[in-house]
CSV table of C-alpha atoms and ligand atoms in Angstrom, one decimal:
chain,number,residue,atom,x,y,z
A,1,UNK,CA,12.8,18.1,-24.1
A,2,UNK,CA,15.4,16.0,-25.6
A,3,UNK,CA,18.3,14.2,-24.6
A,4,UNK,CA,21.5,13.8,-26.9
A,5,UNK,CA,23.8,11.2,-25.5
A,6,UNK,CA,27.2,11.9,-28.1
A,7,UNK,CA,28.8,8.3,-27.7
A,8,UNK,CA,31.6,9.0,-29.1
A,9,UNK,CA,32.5,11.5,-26.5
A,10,UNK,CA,31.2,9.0,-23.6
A,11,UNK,CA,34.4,8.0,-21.5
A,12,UNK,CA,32.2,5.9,-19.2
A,13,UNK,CA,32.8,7.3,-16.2
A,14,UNK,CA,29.1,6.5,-15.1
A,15,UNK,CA,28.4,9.5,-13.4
A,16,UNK,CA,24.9,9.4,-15.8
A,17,UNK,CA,23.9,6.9,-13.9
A,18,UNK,CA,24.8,8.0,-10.6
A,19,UNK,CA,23.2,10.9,-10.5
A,20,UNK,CA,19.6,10.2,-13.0
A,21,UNK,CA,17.0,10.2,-10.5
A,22,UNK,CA,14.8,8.4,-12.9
A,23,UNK,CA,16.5,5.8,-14.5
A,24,UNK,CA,17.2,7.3,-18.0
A,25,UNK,CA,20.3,5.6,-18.5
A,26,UNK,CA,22.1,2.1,-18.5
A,27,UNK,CA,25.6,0.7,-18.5
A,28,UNK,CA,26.8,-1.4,-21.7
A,29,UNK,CA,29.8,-3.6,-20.2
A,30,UNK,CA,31.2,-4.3,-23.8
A,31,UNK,CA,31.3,-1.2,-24.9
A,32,UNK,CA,32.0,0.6,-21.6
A,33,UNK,CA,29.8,2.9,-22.6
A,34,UNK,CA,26.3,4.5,-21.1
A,35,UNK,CA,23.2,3.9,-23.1
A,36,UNK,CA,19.7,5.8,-23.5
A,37,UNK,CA,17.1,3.8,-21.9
A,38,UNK,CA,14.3,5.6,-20.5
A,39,UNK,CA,14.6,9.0,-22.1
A,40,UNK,CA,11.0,9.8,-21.7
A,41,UNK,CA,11.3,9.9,-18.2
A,42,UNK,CA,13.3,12.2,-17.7
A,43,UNK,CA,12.7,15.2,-15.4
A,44,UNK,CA,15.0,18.0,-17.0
A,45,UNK,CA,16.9,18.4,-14.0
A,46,UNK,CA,20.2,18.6,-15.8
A,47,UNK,CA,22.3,16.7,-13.1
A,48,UNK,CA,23.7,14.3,-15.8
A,49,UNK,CA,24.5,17.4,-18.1
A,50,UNK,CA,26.5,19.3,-15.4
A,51,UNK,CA,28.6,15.7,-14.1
A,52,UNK,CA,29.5,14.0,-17.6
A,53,UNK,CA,32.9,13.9,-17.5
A,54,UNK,CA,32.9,13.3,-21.5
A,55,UNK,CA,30.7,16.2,-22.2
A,56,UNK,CA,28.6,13.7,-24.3
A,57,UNK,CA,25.2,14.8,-23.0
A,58,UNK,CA,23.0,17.6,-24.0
A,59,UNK,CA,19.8,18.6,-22.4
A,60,UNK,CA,17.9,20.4,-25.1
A,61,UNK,CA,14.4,22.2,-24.4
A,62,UNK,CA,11.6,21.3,-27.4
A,63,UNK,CA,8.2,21.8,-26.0
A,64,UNK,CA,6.3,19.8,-29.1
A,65,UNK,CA,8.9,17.5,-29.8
A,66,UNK,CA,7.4,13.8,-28.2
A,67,UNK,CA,4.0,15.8,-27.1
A,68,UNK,CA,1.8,13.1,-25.8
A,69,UNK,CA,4.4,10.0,-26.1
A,70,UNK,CA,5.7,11.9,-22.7
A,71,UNK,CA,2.2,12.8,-21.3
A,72,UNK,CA,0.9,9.3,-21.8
B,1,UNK,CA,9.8,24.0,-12.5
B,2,UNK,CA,12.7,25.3,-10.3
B,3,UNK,CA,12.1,28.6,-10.4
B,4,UNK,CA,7.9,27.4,-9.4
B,5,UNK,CA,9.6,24.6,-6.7
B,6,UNK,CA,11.7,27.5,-5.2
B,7,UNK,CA,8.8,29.7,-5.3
B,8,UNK,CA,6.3,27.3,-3.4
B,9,UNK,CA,8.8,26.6,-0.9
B,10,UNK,CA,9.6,30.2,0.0
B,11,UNK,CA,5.8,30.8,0.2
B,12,UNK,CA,5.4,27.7,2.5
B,13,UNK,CA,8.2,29.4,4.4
B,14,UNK,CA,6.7,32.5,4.5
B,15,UNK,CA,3.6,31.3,5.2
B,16,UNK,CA,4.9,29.6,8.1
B,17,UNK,CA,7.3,32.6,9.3
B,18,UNK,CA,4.2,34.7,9.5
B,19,UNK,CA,2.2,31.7,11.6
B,20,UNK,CA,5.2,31.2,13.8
B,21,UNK,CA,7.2,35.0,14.0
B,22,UNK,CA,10.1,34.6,15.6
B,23,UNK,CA,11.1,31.0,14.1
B,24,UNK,CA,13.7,30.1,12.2
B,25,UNK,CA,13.6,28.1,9.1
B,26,UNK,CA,17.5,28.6,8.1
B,27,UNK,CA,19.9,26.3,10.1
B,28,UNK,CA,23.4,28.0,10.7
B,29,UNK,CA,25.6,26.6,8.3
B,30,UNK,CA,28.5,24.7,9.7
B,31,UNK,CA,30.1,21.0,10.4
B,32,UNK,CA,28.2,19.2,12.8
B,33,UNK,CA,29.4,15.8,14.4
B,34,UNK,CA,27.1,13.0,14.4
B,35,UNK,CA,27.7,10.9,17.2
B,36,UNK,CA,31.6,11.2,18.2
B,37,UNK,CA,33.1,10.7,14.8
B,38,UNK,CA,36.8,9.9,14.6
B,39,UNK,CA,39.2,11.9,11.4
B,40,UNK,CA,37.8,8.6,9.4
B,41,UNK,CA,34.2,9.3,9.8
B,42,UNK,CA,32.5,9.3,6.4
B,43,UNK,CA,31.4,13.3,5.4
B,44,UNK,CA,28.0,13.9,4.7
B,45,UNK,CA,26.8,17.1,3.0
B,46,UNK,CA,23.6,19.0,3.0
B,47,UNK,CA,21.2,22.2,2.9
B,48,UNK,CA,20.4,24.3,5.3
B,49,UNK,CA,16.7,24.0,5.2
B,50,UNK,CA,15.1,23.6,8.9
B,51,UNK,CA,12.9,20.2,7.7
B,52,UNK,CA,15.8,18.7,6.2
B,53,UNK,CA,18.6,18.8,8.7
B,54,UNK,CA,16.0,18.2,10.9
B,55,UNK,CA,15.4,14.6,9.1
B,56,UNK,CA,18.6,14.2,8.1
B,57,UNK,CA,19.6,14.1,11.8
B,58,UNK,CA,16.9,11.9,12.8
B,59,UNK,CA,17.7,9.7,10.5
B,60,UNK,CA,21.4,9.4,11.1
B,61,UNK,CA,20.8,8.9,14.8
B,62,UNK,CA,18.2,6.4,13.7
B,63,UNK,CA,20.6,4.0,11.9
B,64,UNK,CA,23.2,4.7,14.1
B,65,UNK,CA,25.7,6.3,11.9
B,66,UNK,CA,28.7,8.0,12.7
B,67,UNK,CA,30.0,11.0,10.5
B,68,UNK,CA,30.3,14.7,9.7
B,69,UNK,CA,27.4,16.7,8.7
B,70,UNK,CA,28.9,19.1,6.7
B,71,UNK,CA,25.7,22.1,6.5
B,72,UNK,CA,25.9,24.0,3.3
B,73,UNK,CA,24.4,27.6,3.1
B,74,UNK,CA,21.4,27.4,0.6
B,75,UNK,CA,19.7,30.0,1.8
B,76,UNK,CA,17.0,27.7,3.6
B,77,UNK,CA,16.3,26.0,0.9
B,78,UNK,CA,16.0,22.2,0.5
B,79,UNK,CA,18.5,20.1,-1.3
B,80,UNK,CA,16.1,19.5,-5.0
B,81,UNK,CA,15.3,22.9,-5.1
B,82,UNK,CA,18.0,24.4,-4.3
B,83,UNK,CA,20.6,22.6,-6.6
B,84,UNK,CA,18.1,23.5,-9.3
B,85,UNK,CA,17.8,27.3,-8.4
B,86,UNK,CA,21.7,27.3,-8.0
B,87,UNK,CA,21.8,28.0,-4.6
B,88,UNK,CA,23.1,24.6,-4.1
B,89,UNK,CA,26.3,24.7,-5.9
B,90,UNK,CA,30.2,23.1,-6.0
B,91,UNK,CA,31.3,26.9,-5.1
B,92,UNK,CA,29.0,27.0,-2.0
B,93,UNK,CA,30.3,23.8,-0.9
B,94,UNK,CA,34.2,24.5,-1.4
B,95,UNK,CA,33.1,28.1,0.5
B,96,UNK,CA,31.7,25.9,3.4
B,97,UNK,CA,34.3,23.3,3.6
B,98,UNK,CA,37.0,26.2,3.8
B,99,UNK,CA,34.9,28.2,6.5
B,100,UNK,CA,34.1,25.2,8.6
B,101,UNK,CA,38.1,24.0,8.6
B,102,UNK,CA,36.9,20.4,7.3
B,103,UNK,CA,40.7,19.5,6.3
B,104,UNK,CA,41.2,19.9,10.0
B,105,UNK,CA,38.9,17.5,11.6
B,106,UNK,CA,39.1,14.5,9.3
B,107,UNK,CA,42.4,12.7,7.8
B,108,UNK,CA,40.8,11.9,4.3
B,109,UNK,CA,38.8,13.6,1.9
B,110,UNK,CA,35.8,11.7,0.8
B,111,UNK,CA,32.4,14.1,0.5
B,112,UNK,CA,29.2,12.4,0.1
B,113,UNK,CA,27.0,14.3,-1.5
B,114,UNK,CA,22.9,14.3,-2.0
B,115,UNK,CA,22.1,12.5,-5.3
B,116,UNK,CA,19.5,15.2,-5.9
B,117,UNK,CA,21.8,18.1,-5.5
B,118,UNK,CA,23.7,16.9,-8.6
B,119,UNK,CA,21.7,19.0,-9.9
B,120,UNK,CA,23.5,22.0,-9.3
B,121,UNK,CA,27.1,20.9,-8.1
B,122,UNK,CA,29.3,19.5,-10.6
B,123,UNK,CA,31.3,16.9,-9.1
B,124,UNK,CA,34.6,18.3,-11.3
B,125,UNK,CA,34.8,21.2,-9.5
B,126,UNK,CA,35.7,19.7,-5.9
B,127,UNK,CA,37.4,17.4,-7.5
B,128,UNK,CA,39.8,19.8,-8.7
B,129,UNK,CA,39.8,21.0,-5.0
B,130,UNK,CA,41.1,17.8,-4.3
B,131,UNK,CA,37.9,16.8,-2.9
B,132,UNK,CA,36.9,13.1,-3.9
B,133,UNK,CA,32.7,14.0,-4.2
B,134,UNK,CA,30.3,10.7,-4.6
B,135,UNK,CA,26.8,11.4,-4.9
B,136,UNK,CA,24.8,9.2,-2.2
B,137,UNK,CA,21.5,8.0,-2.3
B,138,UNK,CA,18.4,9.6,-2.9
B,139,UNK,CA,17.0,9.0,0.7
B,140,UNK,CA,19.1,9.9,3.4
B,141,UNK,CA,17.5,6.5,4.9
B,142,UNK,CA,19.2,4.7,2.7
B,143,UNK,CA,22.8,6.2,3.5
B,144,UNK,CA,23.2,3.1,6.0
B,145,UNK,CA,22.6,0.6,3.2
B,146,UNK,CA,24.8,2.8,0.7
B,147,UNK,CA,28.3,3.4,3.6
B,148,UNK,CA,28.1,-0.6,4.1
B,149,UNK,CA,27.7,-1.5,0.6
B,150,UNK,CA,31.0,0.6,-0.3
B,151,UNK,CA,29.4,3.6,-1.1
B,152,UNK,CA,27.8,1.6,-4.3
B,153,UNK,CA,24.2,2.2,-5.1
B,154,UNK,CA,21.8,-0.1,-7.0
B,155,UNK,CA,18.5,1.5,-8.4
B,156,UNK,CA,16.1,0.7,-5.4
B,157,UNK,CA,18.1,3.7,-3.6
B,158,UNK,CA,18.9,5.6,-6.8
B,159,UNK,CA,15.5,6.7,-8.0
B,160,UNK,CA,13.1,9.0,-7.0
B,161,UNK,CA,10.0,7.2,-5.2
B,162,UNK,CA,6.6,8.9,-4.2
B,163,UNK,CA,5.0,6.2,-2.1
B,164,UNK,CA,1.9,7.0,0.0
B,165,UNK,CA,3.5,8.7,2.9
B,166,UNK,CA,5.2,11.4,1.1
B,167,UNK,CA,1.6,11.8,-1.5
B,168,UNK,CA,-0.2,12.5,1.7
B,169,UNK,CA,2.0,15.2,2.5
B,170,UNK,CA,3.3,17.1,-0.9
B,171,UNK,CA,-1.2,16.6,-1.2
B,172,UNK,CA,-1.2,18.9,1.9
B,173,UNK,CA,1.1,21.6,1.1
B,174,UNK,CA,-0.2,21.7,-2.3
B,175,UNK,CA,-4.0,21.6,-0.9
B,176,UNK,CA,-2.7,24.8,1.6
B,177,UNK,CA,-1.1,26.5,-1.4
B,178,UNK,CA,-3.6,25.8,-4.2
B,179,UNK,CA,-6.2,26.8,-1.2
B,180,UNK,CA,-4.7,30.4,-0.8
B,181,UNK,CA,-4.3,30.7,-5.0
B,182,UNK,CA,-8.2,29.5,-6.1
B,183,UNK,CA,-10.0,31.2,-2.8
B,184,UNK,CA,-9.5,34.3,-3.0
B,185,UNK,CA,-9.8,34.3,-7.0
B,186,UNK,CA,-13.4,32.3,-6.5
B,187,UNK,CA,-14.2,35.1,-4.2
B,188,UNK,CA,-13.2,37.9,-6.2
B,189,UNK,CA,-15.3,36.3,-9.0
B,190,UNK,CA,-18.2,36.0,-6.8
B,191,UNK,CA,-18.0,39.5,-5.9
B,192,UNK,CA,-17.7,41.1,-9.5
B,193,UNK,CA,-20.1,38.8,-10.7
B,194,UNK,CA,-22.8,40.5,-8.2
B,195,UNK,CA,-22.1,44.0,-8.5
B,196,UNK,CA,-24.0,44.7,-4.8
B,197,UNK,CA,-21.8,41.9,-3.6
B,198,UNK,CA,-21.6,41.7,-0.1
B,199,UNK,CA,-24.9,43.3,0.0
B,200,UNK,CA,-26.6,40.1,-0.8
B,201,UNK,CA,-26.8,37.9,1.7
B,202,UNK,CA,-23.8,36.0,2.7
B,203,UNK,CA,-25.3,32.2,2.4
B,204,UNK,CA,-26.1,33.2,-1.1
B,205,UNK,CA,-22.9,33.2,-2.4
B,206,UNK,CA,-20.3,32.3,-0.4
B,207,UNK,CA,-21.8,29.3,1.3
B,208,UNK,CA,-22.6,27.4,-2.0
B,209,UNK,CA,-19.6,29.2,-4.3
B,210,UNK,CA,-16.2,29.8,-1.8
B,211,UNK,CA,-17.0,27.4,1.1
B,212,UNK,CA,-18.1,24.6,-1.6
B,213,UNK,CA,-14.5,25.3,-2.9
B,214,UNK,CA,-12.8,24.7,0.1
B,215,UNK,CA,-14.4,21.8,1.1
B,216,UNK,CA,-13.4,20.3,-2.8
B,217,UNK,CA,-10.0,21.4,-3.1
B,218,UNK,CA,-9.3,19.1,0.2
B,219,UNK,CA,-11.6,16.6,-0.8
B,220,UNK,CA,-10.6,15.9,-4.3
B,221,UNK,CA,-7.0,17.0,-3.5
B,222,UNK,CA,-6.6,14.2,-0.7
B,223,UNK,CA,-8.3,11.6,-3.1
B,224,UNK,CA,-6.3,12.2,-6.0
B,225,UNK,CA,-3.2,12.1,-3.6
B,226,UNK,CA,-3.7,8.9,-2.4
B,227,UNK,CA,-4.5,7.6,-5.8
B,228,UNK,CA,-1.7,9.3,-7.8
B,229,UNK,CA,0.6,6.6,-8.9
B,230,UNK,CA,-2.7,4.0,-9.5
B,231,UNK,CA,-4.5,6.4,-11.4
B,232,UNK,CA,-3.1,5.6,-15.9
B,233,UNK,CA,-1.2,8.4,-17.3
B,234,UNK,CA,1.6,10.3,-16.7
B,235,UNK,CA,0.6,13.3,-16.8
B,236,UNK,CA,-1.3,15.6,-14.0
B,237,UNK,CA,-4.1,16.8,-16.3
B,238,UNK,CA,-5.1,13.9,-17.8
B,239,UNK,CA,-4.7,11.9,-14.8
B,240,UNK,CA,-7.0,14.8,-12.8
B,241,UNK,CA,-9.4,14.3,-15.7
B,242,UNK,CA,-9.8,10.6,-15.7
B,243,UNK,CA,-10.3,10.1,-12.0
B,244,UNK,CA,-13.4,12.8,-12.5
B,245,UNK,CA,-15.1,11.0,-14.9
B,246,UNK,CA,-17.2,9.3,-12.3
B,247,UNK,CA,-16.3,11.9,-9.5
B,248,UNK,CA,-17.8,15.1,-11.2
B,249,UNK,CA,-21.3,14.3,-12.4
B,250,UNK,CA,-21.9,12.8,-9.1
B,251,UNK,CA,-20.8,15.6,-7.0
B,252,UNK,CA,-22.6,17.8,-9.1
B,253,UNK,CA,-25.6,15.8,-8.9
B,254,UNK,CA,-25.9,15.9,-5.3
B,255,UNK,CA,-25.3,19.8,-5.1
B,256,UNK,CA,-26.3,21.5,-8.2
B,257,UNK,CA,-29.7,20.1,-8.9
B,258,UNK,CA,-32.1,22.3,-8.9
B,259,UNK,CA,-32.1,22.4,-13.0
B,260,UNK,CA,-30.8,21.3,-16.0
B,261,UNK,CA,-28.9,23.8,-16.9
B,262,UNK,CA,-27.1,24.3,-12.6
B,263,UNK,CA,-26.2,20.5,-13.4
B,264,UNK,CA,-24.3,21.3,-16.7
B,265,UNK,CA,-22.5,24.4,-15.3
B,266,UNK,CA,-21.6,22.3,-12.1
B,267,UNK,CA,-19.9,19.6,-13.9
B,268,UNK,CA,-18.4,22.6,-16.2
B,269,UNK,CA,-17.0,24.3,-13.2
B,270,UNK,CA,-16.1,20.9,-11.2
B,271,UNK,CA,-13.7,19.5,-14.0
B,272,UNK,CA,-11.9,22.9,-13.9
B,273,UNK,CA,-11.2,22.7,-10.6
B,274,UNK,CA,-10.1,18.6,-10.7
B,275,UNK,CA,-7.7,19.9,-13.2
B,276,UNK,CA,-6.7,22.5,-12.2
B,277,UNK,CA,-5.8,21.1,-8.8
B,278,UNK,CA,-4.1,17.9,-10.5
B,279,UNK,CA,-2.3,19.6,-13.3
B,280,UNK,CA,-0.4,21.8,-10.3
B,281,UNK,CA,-0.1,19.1,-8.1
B,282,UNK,CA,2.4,18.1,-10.5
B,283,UNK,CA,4.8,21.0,-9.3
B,284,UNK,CA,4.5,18.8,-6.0
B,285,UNK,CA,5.9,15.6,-7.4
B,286,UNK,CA,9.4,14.3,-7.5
B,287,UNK,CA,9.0,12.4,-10.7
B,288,UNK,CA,7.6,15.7,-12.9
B,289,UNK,CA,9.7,18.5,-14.6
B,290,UNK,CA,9.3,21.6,-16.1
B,291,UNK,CA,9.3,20.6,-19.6
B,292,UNK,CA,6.4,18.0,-18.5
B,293,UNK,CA,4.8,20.6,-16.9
B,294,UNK,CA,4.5,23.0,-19.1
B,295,UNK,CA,2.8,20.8,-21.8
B,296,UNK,CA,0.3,19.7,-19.3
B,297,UNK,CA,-0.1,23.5,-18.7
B,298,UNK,CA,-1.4,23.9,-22.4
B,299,UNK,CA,-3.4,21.0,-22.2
B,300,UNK,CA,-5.0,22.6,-19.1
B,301,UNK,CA,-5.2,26.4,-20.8
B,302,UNK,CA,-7.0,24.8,-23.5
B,303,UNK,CA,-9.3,23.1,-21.7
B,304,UNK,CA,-10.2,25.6,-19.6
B,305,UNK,CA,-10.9,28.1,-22.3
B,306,UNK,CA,-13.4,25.1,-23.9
B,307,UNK,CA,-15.3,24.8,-20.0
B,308,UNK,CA,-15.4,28.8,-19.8
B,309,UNK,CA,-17.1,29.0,-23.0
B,310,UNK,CA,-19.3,26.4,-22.4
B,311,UNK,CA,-20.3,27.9,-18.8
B,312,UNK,CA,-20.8,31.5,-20.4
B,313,UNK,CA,-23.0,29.9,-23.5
B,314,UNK,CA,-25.2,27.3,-21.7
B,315,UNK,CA,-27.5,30.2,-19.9
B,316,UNK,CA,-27.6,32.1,-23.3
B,317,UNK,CA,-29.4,28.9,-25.0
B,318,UNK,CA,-31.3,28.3,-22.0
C,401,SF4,S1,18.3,15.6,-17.0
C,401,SF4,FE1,18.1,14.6,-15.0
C,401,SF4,S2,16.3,13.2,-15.3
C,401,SF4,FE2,17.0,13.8,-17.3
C,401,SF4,S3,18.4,12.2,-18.0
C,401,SF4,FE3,19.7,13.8,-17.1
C,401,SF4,S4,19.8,13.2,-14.9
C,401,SF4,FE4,18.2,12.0,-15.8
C,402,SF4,S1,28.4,10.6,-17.6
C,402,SF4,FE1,29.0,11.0,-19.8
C,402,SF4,S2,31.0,10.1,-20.0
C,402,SF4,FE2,30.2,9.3,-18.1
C,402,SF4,S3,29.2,7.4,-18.8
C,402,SF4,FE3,27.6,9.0,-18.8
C,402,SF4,S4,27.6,9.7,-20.9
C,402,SF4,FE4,29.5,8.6,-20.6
């Protein structure tokens, strides 16, 4: 699984943040914009999908894509 | 991993319908005061599973909060697996809100929501309702923390946790579940494998194969429960496979050593079982999803198919 986080769309409403129950994402002040931090941890629940209020962030399914960097 | 969540948990309930007929699991949806809360009380939502608004409650009255408990109809599931299965959705709560009268009994129109439930209810919706929808903490033992902080959260109260308490019990709902899955295939095994089955007697067989079985699923089960988040690794089959290193040869030394060749299938069939059991346990963890899972489910299929040829060749060489 991989997550696309469109910046350019990001209105930084923070919602990302708000509702990752693992941390995936953090808050740059300057650019008042979320940022990727943890993306490796995330759990596919979609919550940050569903809630961006930009429609910046994709959820997409890859079953190969980052193989063992996500098991390990 | 939603669709395997939702199905564990309507097995557990089923499970436990059938133990205790007559009890039910689904609370009636509806608002429920907490305490004597004024038309400011904060509004709290949640499911309608029994074991949450059962701890919900406890844990309002615990911290002494005042509020609304706004019960939402998700079919008696709990809050993470419902959102996920869509059972737990902005519709359903608008649907309860209107058919519990909220607007009536408070003056504002703040909903806290159940950070995991985000999951499934998108926060735009009631908004456009004219609901103002926050997602709370995690932990509804946290909610205290969260009201007198401003309804702010920080990452303590944010992110999942698994700490020991909650390993011991996902370890024994997954030890009763992975219990009723492997038994009966071990015995079904057992039984095909001797074609005069039950004809042979009983301490032949099921004493040493089925009852052995039982006795490992709890053992290694409870062990690698406890150990989870200490053991390297992220994922459940590796993690399974590590901690049997030392765990396997030994318990197949004590119990199949009569020869050579008992020793090797023992440890053959004990690391199936260790992964097995850990690569599902992961199905029981707050901090695993489906994507995750299934890759650990190929590592496991693979594997397995390695251990099964080995236990069918090892006889043939002798
Ligand atoms: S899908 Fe869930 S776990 Fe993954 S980044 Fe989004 S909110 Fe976080
Ligand atoms: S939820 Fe979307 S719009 Fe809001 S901060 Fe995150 S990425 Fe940006």
């Amino acid at each position: 699984m991989v997550i696309h986080l469109n910046e350019k769309l990001c209105v930084g409403c923070q919602l990302c943040l708000e509702v990752c129950p693992t941390g995936c994402f953090e808050f740059d002040e300057q650019a008042k914009k979320a940022r990727l931090i943890l993306p490796l941890s995330c759990l596919d629940c979609k919550a940050c999908e569903l809630n961006c209020e930009g429609n910046a962030i994709k959820i997409e399914k890859s079953l190969f894509q980052n193989f063992f960097a996500q098991l390990i | 991993m939603e669709l395997l969540n939702t199905l564990k948990e309507l097995i557990s309930i089923s499970i436990a319908g059938l133990a205790f007929p007559g009890f039910n699991f689904h609370v009636k949806p509806g608002l429920y005061p907490i305490g004597n809360p004024s038309k400011e009380a904060p509004i709290l939502i949640t499911s309608n599973y029994f074991v949450t608004y059962k701890r919900v409650t406890a844990s309002l009255k615990k911290q002494a909060i005042i509020a609304w408990l706004l019960v939402v109809d998700t079919k008696g599931v709990n809050v993470w697996c419902s959102a996920a299965g869509r059972n737990f959705t902005a519709e359903k709560v608008i649907s309860q809100i209107t058919k519990s009268n909220l607007s009536k009994s408070v003056s504002h129109s703040r909903l806290i929501l159940p950070q995991l439930s985000a999951a499934g209810i998108d926060h735009m919706k009631l908004k456009q309702e004219g609901w103002d929808a926050k997602f709370g903490p995690i932990d509804i033992n946290d909610i205290g923390e969260y009201l007198s902080n401003n309804c702010k959260k920080n990452p303590a109260i944010s992110q999942v946790r698994f700490p020991v308490q909650k390993r011991i019990e996902n370890t024994i709902s997954h030890n009763v579940f992975i219990t009723l899955i492997l038994l009966p295939l071990v015995l079904l095994i057992n039984i095909l494998a001797n074609p005069i089955g039950f004809l042979r007697p009983w301490s032949e067989w099921l004493l040493p194969n089925v009852l052995f079985l039982f006795v490992y699923i709890w053992v290694f089960g409870l062990l690698y429960g406890i150990t989870y988040s200490r053991i390297p690794f992220r994922s459940g089959f590796l993690k399974g496979l590590l901690i049997s290193i030392p765990f396997v040869p030994l318990c197949s030394f004590i119990f199949f050593n009569e020869t050579t060749l008992d020793f090797i299938l023992g440890i053959g069939t004990l690391f199936l079982y260790s992964t097995v059991i850990s690569t599902d346990f992961d199905g029981f963890t707050p901090i695993v999803g489906m994507d995750f899972f299934e890759k650990d489910l190929i590592l496991l299929a693979l594997s397995s198919v390695i251990i099964v040829l080995i236990v069918i060749i090892a006889p043939l060489i002798g």
